[in-house]
Short mmCIF file of N, CA and C in Angstrom, two decimals:
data_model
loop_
_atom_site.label_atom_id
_atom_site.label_comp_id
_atom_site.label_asym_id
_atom_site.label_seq_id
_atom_site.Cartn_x
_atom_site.Cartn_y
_atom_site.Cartn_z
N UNK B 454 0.84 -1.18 0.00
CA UNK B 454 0.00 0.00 0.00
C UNK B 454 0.89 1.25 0.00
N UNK B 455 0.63 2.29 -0.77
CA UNK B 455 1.35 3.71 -0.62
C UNK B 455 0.86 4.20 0.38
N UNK B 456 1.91 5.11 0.82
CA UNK B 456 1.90 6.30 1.64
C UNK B 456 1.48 7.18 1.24
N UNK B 457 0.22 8.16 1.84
CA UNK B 457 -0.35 9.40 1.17
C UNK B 457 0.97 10.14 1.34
N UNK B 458 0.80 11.05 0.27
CA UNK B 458 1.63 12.54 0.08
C UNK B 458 1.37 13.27 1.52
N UNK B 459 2.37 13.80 1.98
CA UNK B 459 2.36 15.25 3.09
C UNK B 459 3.25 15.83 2.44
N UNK B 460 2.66 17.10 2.79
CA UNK B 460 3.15 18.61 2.33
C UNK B 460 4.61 18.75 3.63
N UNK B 461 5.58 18.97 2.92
CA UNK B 461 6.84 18.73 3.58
C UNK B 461 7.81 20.18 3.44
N UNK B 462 6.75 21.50 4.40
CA UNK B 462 7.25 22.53 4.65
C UNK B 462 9.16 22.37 4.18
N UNK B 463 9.28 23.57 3.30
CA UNK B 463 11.06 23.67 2.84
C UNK B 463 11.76 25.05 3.52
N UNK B 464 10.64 26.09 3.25
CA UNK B 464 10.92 27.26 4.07
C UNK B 464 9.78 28.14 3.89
N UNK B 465 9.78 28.74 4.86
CA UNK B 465 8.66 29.92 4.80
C UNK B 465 9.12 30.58 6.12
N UNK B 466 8.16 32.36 5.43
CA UNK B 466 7.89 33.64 5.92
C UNK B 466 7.11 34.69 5.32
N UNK B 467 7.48 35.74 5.91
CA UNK B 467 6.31 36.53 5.94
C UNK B 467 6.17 36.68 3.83
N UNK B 468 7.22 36.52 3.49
CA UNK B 468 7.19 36.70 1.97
C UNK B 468 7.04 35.55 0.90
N UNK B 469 7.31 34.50 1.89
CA UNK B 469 7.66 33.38 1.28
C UNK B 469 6.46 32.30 1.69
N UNK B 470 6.20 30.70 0.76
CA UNK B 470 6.26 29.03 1.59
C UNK B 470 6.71 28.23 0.42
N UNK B 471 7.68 28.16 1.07
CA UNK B 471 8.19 26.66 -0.37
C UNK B 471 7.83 25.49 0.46
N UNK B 472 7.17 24.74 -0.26
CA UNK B 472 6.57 23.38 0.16
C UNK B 472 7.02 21.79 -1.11
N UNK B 473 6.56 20.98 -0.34
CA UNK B 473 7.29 19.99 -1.38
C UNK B 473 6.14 18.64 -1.35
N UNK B 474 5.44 18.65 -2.26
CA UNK B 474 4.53 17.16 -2.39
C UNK B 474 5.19 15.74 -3.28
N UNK B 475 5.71 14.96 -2.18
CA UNK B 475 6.74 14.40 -3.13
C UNK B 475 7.96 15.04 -3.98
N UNK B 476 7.79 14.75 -5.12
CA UNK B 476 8.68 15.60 -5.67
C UNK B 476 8.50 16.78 -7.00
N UNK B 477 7.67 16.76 -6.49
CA UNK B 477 7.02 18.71 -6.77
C UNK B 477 7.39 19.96 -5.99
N UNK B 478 8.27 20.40 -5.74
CA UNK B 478 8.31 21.09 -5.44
C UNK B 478 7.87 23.07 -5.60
N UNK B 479 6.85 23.23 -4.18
CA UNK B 479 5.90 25.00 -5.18
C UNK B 479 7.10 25.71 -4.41
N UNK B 480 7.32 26.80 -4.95
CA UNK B 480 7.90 28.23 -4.09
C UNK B 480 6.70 28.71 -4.56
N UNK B 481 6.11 29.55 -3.79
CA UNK B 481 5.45 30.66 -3.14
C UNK B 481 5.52 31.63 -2.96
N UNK B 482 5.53 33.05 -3.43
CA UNK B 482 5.83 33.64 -3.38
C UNK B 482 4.69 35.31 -3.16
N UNK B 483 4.91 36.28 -2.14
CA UNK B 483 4.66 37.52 -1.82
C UNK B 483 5.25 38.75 -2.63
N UNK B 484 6.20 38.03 -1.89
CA UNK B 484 7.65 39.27 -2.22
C UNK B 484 8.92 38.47 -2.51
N UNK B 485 9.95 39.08 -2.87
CA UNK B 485 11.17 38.19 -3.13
C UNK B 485 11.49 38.16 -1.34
N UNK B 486 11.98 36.47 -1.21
CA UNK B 486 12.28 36.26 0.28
C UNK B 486 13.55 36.35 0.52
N UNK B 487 13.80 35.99 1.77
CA UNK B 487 15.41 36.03 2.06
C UNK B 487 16.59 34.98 1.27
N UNK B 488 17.86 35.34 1.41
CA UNK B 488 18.48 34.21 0.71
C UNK B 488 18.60 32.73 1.29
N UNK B 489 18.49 33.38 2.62
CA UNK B 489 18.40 31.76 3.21
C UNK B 489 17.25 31.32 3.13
N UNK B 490 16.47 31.02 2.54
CA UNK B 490 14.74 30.69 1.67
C UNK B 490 15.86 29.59 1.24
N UNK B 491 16.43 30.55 -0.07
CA UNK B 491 17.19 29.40 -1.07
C UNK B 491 18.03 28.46 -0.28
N UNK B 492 18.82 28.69 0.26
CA UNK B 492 19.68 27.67 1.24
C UNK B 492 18.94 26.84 1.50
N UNK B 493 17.84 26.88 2.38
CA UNK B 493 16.93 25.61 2.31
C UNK B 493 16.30 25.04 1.51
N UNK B 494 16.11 25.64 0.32
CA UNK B 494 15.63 24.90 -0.92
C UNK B 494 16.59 24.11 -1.11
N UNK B 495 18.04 24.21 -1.30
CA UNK B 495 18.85 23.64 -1.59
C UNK B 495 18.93 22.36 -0.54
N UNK B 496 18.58 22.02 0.80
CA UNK B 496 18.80 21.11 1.37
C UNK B 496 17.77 20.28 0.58
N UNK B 497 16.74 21.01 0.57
CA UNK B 497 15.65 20.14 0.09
C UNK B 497 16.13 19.05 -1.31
N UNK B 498 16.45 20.26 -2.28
CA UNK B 498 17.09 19.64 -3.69
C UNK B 498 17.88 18.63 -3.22
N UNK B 499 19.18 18.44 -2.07
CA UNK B 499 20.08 17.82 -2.22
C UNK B 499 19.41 16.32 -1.45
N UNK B 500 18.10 16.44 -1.01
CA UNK B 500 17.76 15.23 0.13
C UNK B 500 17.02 14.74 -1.44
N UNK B 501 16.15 14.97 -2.12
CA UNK B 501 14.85 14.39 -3.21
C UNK B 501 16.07 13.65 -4.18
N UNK B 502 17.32 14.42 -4.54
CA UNK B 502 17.67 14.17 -5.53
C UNK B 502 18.30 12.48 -5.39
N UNK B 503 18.32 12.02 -3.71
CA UNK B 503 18.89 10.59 -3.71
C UNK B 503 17.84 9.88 -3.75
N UNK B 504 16.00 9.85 -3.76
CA UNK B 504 15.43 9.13 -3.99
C UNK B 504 14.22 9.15 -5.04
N UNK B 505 14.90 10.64 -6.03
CA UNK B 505 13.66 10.50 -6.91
C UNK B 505 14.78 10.93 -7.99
N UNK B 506 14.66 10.49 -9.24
CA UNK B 506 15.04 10.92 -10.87
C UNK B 506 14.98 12.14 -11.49
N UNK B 507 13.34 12.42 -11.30
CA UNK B 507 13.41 13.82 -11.72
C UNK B 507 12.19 14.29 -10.57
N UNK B 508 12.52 15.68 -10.89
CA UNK B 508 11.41 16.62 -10.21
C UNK B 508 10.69 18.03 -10.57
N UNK B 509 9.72 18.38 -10.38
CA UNK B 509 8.95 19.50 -11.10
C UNK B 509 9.18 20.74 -10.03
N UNK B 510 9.70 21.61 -10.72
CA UNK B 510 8.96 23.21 -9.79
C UNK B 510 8.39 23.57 -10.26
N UNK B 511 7.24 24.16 -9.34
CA UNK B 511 6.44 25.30 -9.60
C UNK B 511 5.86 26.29 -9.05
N UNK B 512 6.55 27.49 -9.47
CA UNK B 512 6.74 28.82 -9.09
C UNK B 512 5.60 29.54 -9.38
N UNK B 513 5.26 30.00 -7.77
CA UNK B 513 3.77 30.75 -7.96
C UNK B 513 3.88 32.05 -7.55
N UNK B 514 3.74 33.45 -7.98
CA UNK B 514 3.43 34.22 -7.99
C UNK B 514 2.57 35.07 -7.82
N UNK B 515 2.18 35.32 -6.38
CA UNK B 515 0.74 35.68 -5.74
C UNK B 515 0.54 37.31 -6.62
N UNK B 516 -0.89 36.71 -7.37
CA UNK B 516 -1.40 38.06 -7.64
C UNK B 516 -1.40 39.19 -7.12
N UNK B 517 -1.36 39.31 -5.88
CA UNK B 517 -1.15 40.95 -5.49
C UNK B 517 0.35 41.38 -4.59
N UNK B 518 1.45 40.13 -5.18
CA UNK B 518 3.14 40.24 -4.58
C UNK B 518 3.16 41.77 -5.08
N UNK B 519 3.85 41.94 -4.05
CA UNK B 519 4.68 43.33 -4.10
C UNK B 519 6.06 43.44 -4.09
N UNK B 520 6.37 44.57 -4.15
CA UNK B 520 8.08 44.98 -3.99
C UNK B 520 9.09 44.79 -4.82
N UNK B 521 10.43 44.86 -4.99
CA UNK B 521 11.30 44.99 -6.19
C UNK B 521 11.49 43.73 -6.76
N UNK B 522 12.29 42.94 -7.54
CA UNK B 522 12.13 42.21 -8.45
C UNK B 522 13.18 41.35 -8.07
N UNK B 523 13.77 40.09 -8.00
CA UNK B 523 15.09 40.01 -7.34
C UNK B 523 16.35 40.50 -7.65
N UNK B 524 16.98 40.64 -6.65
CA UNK B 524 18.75 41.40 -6.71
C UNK B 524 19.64 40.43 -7.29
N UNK B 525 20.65 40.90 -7.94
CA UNK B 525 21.70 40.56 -8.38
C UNK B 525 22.34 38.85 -7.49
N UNK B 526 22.53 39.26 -6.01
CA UNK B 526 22.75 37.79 -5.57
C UNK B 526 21.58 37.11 -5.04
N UNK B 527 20.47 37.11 -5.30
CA UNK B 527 19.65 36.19 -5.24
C UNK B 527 19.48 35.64 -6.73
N UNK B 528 19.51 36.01 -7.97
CA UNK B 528 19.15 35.48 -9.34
C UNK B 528 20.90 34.50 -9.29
N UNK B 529 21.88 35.17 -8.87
CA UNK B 529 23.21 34.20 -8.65
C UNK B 529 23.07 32.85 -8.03
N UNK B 530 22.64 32.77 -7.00
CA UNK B 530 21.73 32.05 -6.17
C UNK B 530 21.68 31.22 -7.09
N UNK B 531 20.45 31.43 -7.24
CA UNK B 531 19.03 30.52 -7.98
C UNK B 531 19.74 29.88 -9.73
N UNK B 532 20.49 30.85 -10.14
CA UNK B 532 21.07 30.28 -11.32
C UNK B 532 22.56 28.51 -10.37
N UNK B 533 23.06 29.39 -10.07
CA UNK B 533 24.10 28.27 -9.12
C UNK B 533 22.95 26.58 -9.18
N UNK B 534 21.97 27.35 -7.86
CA UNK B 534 21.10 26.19 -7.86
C UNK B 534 20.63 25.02 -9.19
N UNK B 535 19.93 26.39 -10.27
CA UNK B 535 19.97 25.48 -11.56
C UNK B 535 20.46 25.25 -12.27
N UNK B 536 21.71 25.46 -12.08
CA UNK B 536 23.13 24.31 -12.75
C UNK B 536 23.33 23.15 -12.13
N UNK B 537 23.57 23.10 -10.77
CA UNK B 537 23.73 22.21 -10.30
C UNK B 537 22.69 20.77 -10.12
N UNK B 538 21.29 21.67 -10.39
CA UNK B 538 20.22 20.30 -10.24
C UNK B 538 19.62 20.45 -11.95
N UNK B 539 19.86 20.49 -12.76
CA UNK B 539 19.30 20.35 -13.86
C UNK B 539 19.48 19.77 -14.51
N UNK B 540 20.27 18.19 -14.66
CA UNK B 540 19.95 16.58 -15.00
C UNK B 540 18.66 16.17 -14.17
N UNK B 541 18.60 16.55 -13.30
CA UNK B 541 17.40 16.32 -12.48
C UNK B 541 15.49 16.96 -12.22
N UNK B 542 15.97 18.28 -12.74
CA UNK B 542 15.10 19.14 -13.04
C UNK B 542 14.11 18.52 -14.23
N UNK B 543 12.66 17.78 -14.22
CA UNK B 543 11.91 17.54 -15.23
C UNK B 543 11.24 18.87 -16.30
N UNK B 544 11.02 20.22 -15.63
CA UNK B 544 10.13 21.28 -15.79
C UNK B 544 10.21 22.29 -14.84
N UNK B 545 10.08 23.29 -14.99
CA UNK B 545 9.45 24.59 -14.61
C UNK B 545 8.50 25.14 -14.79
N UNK B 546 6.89 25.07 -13.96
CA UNK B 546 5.73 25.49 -14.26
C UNK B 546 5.55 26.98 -13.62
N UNK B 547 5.62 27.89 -14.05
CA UNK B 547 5.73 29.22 -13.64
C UNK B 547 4.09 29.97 -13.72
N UNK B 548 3.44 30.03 -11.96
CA UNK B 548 2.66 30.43 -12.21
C UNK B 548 2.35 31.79 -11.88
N UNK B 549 2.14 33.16 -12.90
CA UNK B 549 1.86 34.55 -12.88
C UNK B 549 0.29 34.65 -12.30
N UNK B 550 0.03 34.74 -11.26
CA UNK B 550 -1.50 34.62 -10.91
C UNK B 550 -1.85 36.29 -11.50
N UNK B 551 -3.60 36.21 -12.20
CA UNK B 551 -3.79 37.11 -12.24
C UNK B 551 -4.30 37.29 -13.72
N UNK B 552 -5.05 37.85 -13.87
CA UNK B 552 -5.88 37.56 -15.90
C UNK B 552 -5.31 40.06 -16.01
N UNK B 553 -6.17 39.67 -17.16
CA UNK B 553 -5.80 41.21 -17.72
C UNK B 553 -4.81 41.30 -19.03
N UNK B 554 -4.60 42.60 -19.10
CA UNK B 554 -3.75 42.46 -20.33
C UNK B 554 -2.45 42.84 -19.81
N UNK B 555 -1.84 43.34 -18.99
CA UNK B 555 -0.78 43.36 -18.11
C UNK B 555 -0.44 42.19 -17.80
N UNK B 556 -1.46 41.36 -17.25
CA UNK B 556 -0.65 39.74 -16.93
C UNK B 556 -0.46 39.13 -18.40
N UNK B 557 -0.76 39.09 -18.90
CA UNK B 557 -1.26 38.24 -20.29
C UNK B 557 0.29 38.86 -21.09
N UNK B 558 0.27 40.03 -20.91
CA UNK B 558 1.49 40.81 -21.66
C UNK B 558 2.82 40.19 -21.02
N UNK B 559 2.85 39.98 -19.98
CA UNK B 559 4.04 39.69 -18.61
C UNK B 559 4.38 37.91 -19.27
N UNK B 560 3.61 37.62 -19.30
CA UNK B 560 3.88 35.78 -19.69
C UNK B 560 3.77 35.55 -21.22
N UNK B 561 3.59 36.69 -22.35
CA UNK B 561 3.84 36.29 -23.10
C UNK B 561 5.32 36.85 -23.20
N UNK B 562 5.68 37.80 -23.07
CA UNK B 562 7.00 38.51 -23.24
C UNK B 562 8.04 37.25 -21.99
N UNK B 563 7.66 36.71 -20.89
CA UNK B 563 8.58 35.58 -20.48
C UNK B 563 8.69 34.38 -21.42
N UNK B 564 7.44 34.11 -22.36
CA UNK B 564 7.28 33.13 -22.80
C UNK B 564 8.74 33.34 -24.17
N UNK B 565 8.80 34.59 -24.95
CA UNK B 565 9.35 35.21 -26.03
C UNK B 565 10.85 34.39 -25.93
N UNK B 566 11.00 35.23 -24.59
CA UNK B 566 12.77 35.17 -23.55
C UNK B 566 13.08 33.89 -23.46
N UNK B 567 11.87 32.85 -22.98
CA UNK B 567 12.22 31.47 -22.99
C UNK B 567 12.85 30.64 -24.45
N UNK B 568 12.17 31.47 -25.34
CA UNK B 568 12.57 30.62 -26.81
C UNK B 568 14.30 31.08 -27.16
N UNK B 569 14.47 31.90 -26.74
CA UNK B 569 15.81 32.14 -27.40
C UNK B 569 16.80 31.97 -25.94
N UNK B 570 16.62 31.46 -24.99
CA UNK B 570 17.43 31.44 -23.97
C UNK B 570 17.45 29.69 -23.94
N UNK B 571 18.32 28.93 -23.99
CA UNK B 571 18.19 27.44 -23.80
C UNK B 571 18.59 26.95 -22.80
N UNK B 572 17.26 26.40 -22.17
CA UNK B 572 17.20 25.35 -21.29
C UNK B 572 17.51 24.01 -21.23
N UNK B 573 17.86 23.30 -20.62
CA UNK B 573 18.05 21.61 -20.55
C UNK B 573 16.35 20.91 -20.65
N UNK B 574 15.39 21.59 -19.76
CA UNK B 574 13.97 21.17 -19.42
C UNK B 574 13.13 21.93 -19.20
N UNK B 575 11.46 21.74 -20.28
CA UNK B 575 10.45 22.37 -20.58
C UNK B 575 10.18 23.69 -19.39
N UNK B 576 9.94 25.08 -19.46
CA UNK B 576 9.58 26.11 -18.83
C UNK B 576 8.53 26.55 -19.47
N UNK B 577 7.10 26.38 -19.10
CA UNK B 577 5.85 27.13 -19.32
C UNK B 577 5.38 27.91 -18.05
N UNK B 578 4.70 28.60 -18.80
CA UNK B 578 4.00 29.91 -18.14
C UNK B 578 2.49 29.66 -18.02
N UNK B 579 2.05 30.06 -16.94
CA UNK B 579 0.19 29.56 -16.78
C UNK B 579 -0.53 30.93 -15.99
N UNK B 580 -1.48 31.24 -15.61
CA UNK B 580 -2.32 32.47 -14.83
C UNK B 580 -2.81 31.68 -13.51
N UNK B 581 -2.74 30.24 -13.59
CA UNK B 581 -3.37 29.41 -11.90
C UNK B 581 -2.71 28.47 -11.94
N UNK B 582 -2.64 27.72 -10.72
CA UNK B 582 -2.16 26.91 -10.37
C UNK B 582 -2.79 25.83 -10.80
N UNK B 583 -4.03 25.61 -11.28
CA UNK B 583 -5.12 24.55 -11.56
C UNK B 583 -4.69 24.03 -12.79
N UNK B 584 -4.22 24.91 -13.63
CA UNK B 584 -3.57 24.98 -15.14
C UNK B 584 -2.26 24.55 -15.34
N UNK B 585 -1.26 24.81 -14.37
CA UNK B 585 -0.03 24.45 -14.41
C UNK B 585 0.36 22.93 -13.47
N UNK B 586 -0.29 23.01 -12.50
CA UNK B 586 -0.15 21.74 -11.70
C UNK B 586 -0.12 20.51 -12.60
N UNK B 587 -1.08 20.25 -13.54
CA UNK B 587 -1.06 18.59 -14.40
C UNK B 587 -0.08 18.66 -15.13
N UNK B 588 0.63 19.52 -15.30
CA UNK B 588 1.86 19.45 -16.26
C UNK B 588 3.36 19.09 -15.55
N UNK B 589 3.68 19.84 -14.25
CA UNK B 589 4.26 19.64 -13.58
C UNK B 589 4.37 18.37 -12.96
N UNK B 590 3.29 17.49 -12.65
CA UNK B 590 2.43 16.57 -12.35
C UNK B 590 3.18 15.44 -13.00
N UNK B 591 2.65 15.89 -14.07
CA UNK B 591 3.34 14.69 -15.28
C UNK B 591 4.67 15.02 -15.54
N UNK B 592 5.73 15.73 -15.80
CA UNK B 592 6.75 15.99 -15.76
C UNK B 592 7.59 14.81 -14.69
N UNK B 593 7.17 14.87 -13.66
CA UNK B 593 8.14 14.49 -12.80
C UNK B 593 7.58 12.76 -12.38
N UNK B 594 5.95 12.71 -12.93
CA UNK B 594 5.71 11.27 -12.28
C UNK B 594 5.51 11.63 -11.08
N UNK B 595 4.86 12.58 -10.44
CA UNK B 595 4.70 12.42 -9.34
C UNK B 595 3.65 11.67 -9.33
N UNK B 596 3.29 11.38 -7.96
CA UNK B 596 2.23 10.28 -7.25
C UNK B 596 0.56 11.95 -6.87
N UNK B 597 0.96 12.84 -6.69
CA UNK B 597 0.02 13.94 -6.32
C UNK B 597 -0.98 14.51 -7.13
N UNK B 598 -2.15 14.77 -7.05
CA UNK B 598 -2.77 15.27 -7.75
C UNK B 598 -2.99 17.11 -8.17
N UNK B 599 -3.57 17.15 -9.34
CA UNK B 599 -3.51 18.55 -9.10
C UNK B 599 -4.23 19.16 -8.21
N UNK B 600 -5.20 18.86 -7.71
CA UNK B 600 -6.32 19.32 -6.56
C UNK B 600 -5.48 19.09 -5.22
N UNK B 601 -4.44 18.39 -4.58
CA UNK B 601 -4.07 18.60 -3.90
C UNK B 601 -2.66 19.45 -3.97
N UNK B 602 -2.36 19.83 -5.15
CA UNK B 602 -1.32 21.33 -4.89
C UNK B 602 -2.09 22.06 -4.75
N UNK B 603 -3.28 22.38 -5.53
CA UNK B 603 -4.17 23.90 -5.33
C UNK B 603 -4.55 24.07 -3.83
N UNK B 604 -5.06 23.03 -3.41
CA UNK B 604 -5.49 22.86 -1.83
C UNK B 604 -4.49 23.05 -0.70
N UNK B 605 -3.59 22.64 -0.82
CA UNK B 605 -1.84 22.75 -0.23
C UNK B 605 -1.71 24.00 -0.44
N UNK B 606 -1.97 24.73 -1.54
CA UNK B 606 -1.29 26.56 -1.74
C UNK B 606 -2.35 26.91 -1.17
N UNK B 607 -3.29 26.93 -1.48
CA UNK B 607 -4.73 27.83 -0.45
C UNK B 607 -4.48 27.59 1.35
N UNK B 608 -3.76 26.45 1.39
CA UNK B 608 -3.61 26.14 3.03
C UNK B 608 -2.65 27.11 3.75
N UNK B 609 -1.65 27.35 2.83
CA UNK B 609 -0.44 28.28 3.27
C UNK B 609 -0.37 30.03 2.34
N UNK B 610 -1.71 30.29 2.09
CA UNK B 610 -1.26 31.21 1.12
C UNK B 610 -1.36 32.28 1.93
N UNK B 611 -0.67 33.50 1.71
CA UNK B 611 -0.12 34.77 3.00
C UNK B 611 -0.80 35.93 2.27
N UNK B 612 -0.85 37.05 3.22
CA UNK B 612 -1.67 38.36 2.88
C UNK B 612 -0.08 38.88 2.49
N UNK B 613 0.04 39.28 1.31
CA UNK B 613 1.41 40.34 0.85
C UNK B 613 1.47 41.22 1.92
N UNK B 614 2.80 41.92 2.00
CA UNK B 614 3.39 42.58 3.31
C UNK B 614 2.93 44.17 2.30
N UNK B 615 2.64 45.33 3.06
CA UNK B 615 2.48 46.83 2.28
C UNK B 615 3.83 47.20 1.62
N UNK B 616 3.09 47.54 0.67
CA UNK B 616 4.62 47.81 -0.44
C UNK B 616 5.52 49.10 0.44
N UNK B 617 6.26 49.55 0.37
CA UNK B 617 6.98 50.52 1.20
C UNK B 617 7.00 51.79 -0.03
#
């Protein structure tokens, strides 16, 4: 018999919850979080990567995040990170919450950047999590459904901090 999935807190705060269902891993996002966010992502990456093949992120972007965009050593960071796990990396489901022509404009112009920038593994762009989850889903073989990421992000989702 399997073991149900638990949501296996990675880091969180007032800006942040990276969570992990199997090997799906969501970041969550308000605001850009601290760097040690990533540090613990990275434990996370380095514990999944000895008992699973591949794995999905997916990066959510709370419709009403605020504040500047990330700095110079946090995108260092996060690039480091995806060198180092990207034999392993199945996908990147990037979700921009939020409809309009501003959002719509925002993910097609990421979508543009994606074609001429080369990746090792598939990066799409979605407006919900409902939309991006089965892809991610399937990417990695996880065992989780999409109704239980949407339900998992609604469990931990945070009021954005006032823009300054």
């Amino acid at each position: 018999m399997l073991r149900p999935v638990q949501m296996l807190t990675v880091s969180q705060g007032p800006t942040h919850h990276f969570f992990a269902l199997e090997n799906v891993l969501v970041t969550y996002y308000v605001q850009v979080p601290p760097l040690s966010a990533l540090r613990q992502r990275e434990v996370w990456l380095r514990s999944i990567t000895r008992t699973h093949e591949h794995i999905a992120l997916l990066v959510v972007v709370d419709k009403d995040a605020v504040g500047p965009l990330p700095g110079d050593e946090f995108r260092a960071v996060l690039q480091a990170q995806a060198a180092q796990y990207m034999h392993f990396t199945a996908c990147s489901a990037v979700v921009l919450e939020g409809s309009g022509m501003w959002f719509s404009l925002l993910r097609a112009g990421l979508r543009s950047l994606g074609m001429v920038t080369r990746v090792s593994f598939p990066v799409r762009y979605f407006d919900s999590v409902s939309s991006a989850a089965p892809f991610a889903i399937e990417c990695a073989g996880a065992r989780v459904t999409p109704r239980m990421v949407a339900d998992t992000l609604e469990s931990v989702r945070l009021t954005p901090p006032v823009a300054e």
